[in-house]
mmCIF file of N, CA and C in Angstrom:
data_model
loop_
_atom_site.group_PDB
_atom_site.id
_atom_site.type_symbol
_atom_site.label_atom_id
_atom_site.label_comp_id
_atom_site.label_asym_id
_atom_site.label_seq_id
_atom_site.Cartn_x
_atom_site.Cartn_y
_atom_site.Cartn_z
ATOM 1 N N PHE A 30 96.675 103.844 103.688
ATOM 2 C CA PHE A 30 95.066 103.757 102.859
ATOM 3 C C PHE A 30 94.635 102.641 102.410
ATOM 4 N N ILE A 31 93.088 102.741 102.890
ATOM 5 C CA ILE A 31 92.361 101.352 102.554
ATOM 6 C C ILE A 31 91.304 101.921 101.446
ATOM 7 N N ILE A 32 91.347 101.156 100.521
ATOM 8 C CA ILE A 32 90.479 101.579 99.353
ATOM 9 C C ILE A 32 89.476 100.276 99.580
ATOM 10 N N LYS A 33 88.276 100.790 99.493
ATOM 11 C CA LYS A 33 86.947 100.088 99.663
ATOM 12 C C LYS A 33 86.610 99.586 98.284
ATOM 13 N N LYS A 34 86.613 97.937 98.269
ATOM 14 C CA LYS A 34 86.136 97.331 97.084
ATOM 15 C C LYS A 34 84.980 98.062 96.220
ATOM 16 N N GLY A 35 84.981 98.099 94.800
ATOM 17 C CA GLY A 35 84.044 98.913 94.244
ATOM 18 C C GLY A 35 83.880 100.327 94.045
ATOM 19 N N SER A 36 85.474 100.860 94.720
ATOM 20 C CA SER A 36 85.551 102.261 94.491
ATOM 21 C C SER A 36 85.816 102.903 93.026
ATOM 22 N N PRO A 37 85.357 103.838 92.648
ATOM 23 C CA PRO A 37 85.528 104.258 91.216
ATOM 24 C C PRO A 37 87.067 104.291 91.110
ATOM 25 N N GLY A 38 87.607 103.996 89.813
ATOM 26 C CA GLY A 38 88.804 103.978 89.640
ATOM 27 C C GLY A 38 89.683 103.030 90.152
ATOM 28 N N LEU A 39 89.179 101.929 90.766
ATOM 29 C CA LEU A 39 89.707 100.906 91.269
ATOM 30 C C LEU A 39 89.500 99.513 90.431
ATOM 31 N N LYS A 40 90.481 98.744 89.689
ATOM 32 C CA LYS A 40 90.107 97.588 89.045
ATOM 33 C C LYS A 40 91.423 96.663 89.272
ATOM 34 N N ALA A 41 90.852 95.487 89.942
ATOM 35 C CA ALA A 41 91.386 94.084 90.503
ATOM 36 C C ALA A 41 90.719 92.920 89.953
ATOM 37 N N THR A 42 91.959 92.627 88.983
ATOM 38 C CA THR A 42 91.390 91.154 87.980
ATOM 39 C C THR A 42 92.629 89.907 88.300
ATOM 40 N N LYS A 43 91.818 88.937 88.415
ATOM 41 C CA LYS A 43 92.825 87.700 88.615
ATOM 42 C C LYS A 43 93.397 87.484 87.623
ATOM 43 N N ILE A 44 95.004 86.981 87.488
ATOM 44 C CA ILE A 44 95.618 86.458 86.617
ATOM 45 C C ILE A 44 95.299 84.741 86.216
ATOM 46 N N GLU A 45 94.983 84.385 84.866
ATOM 47 C CA GLU A 45 94.391 83.363 84.613
ATOM 48 C C GLU A 45 95.606 82.908 83.933
ATOM 49 N N ASN A 46 95.567 81.597 84.048
ATOM 50 C CA ASN A 46 96.051 80.748 82.813
ATOM 51 C C ASN A 46 97.666 80.939 82.820
ATOM 52 N N LYS A 47 98.085 80.630 84.360
ATOM 53 C CA LYS A 47 99.687 81.031 84.674
ATOM 54 C C LYS A 47 100.100 79.488 84.460
ATOM 55 N N ILE A 48 101.357 79.567 84.114
ATOM 56 C CA ILE A 48 102.361 78.603 83.793
ATOM 57 C C ILE A 48 102.903 78.008 84.836
ATOM 58 N N GLY A 49 103.439 78.659 85.951
ATOM 59 C CA GLY A 49 104.474 78.530 87.058
ATOM 60 C C GLY A 49 103.613 79.127 88.456
ATOM 61 N N LEU A 50 103.598 78.581 89.408
ATOM 62 C CA LEU A 50 102.966 79.048 90.871
ATOM 63 C C LEU A 50 101.383 78.894 90.689
ATOM 64 N N ARG A 51 100.697 78.004 89.975
ATOM 65 C CA ARG A 51 99.271 77.921 89.665
ATOM 66 C C ARG A 51 98.604 78.183 91.072
ATOM 67 N N MET A 52 99.318 77.501 92.511
ATOM 68 C CA MET A 52 98.531 77.432 93.456
ATOM 69 C C MET A 52 98.646 78.841 94.135
ATOM 70 N N VAL A 53 99.105 79.762 93.824
ATOM 71 C CA VAL A 53 99.318 81.431 94.463
ATOM 72 C C VAL A 53 98.388 82.259 93.821
ATOM 73 N N GLN A 54 97.572 82.838 94.247
ATOM 74 C CA GLN A 54 96.733 83.749 93.851
ATOM 75 C C GLN A 54 97.350 85.101 93.667
ATOM 76 N N ASN A 55 97.484 85.069 92.050
ATOM 77 C CA ASN A 55 98.036 86.198 91.891
ATOM 78 C C ASN A 55 97.194 87.445 91.040
ATOM 79 N N GLY A 56 97.163 88.509 90.850
ATOM 80 C CA GLY A 56 96.163 89.581 90.189
ATOM 81 C C GLY A 56 96.844 90.735 89.875
ATOM 82 N N ASP A 57 96.136 91.714 88.952
ATOM 83 C CA ASP A 57 96.317 92.786 88.842
ATOM 84 C C ASP A 57 95.735 93.880 89.627
ATOM 85 N N ILE A 58 96.467 94.874 90.152
ATOM 86 C CA ILE A 58 95.341 95.878 91.057
ATOM 87 C C ILE A 58 95.873 97.258 90.041
ATOM 88 N N GLN A 59 95.085 97.995 89.708
ATOM 89 C CA GLN A 59 95.249 99.213 89.123
ATOM 90 C C GLN A 59 94.427 100.495 89.773
ATOM 91 N N PHE A 60 94.809 101.444 89.979
ATOM 92 C CA PHE A 60 94.502 102.733 90.499
ATOM 93 C C PHE A 60 94.392 103.906 89.542
ATOM 94 N N ARG A 61 93.245 104.264 89.341
ATOM 95 C CA ARG A 61 92.706 105.424 88.196
ATOM 96 C C ARG A 61 92.497 106.432 88.888
ATOM 97 N N ARG A 62 92.671 107.737 89.287
ATOM 98 C CA ARG A 62 92.192 108.710 90.117
ATOM 99 C C ARG A 62 91.600 108.333 91.138
ATOM 100 N N VAL A 63 91.878 107.335 91.953
ATOM 101 C CA VAL A 63 90.941 106.724 93.155
ATOM 102 C C VAL A 63 90.969 107.895 94.251
ATOM 103 N N PHE A 64 90.041 108.213 94.648
ATOM 104 C CA PHE A 64 89.767 109.306 96.001
ATOM 105 C C PHE A 64 89.876 108.395 97.158
ATOM 106 N N VAL A 65 90.708 108.655 98.150
ATOM 107 C CA VAL A 65 90.879 108.186 99.189
ATOM 108 C C VAL A 65 90.377 109.159 100.368
ATOM 109 N N PRO A 66 89.161 109.137 101.042
ATOM 110 C CA PRO A 66 88.746 110.118 102.282
ATOM 111 C C PRO A 66 89.540 109.879 103.356
ATOM 112 N N ASP A 67 89.758 111.008 104.310
ATOM 113 C CA ASP A 67 90.578 110.983 105.437
ATOM 114 C C ASP A 67 90.000 109.816 106.227
ATOM 115 N N GLU A 68 89.048 109.434 106.227
ATOM 116 C CA GLU A 68 88.627 108.405 107.358
ATOM 117 C C GLU A 68 89.339 107.116 106.679
ATOM 118 N N ASP A 69 89.818 106.858 105.487
ATOM 119 C CA ASP A 69 90.094 105.731 104.920
ATOM 120 C C ASP A 69 92.029 105.634 105.042
ATOM 121 N N ARG A 70 92.451 106.662 105.572
ATOM 122 C CA ARG A 70 93.690 106.688 105.514
ATOM 123 C C ARG A 70 94.548 105.952 107.001
ATOM 124 N N LEU A 71 95.396 105.297 106.906
ATOM 125 C CA LEU A 71 96.024 104.947 108.056
ATOM 126 C C LEU A 71 96.748 105.872 109.086
ATOM 127 N N PRO A 72 96.356 105.981 110.045
ATOM 128 C CA PRO A 72 96.999 106.953 111.027
ATOM 129 C C PRO A 72 98.569 106.785 111.193
ATOM 130 N N GLY A 73 99.221 107.837 111.269
ATOM 131 C CA GLY A 73 100.787 107.786 111.160
ATOM 132 C C GLY A 73 101.462 107.197 109.915
ATOM 133 N N VAL A 74 100.654 106.922 109.048
ATOM 134 C CA VAL A 74 101.438 106.224 107.817
ATOM 135 C C VAL A 74 101.222 107.501 106.586
ATOM 136 N N ASN A 75 102.553 107.751 106.359
ATOM 137 C CA ASN A 75 102.985 109.128 105.525
ATOM 138 C C ASN A 75 103.308 108.650 104.109
ATOM 139 N N SER A 76 104.511 107.397 104.177
ATOM 140 C CA SER A 76 105.173 106.750 103.339
ATOM 141 C C SER A 76 104.823 105.195 103.112
ATOM 142 N N PHE A 77 105.350 104.687 102.232
ATOM 143 C CA PHE A 77 105.238 103.004 101.883
ATOM 144 C C PHE A 77 106.108 102.588 103.403
ATOM 145 N N GLN A 78 107.322 103.302 103.340
ATOM 146 C CA GLN A 78 108.230 102.660 104.119
ATOM 147 C C GLN A 78 107.657 102.743 106.088
ATOM 148 N N ASP A 79 106.575 103.611 106.002
ATOM 149 C CA ASP A 79 106.213 104.048 107.295
ATOM 150 C C ASP A 79 105.588 102.476 107.619
ATOM 151 N N THR A 80 104.830 101.565 106.450
ATOM 152 C CA THR A 80 103.987 100.560 106.718
ATOM 153 C C THR A 80 104.879 99.464 107.258
ATOM 154 N N ASN A 81 106.280 99.746 107.447
ATOM 155 C CA ASN A 81 106.927 98.361 107.637
ATOM 156 C C ASN A 81 107.011 98.517 109.483
ATOM 157 N N LYS A 82 106.451 99.721 109.957
ATOM 158 C CA LYS A 82 107.054 99.715 111.298
ATOM 159 C C LYS A 82 105.798 99.263 112.418
#
């Protein structure tokens, strides 16, 4: 599925003041009761394992 930026229940924050791997952009992503409409679902994907195909 694809969740659009600014969707209710989606929270993404950058991790600041890291000691190691400062050149890598890391963040926290939280989903709280996010609604994903059918048109934003990836066709043929029903599990996380399917995304590897």
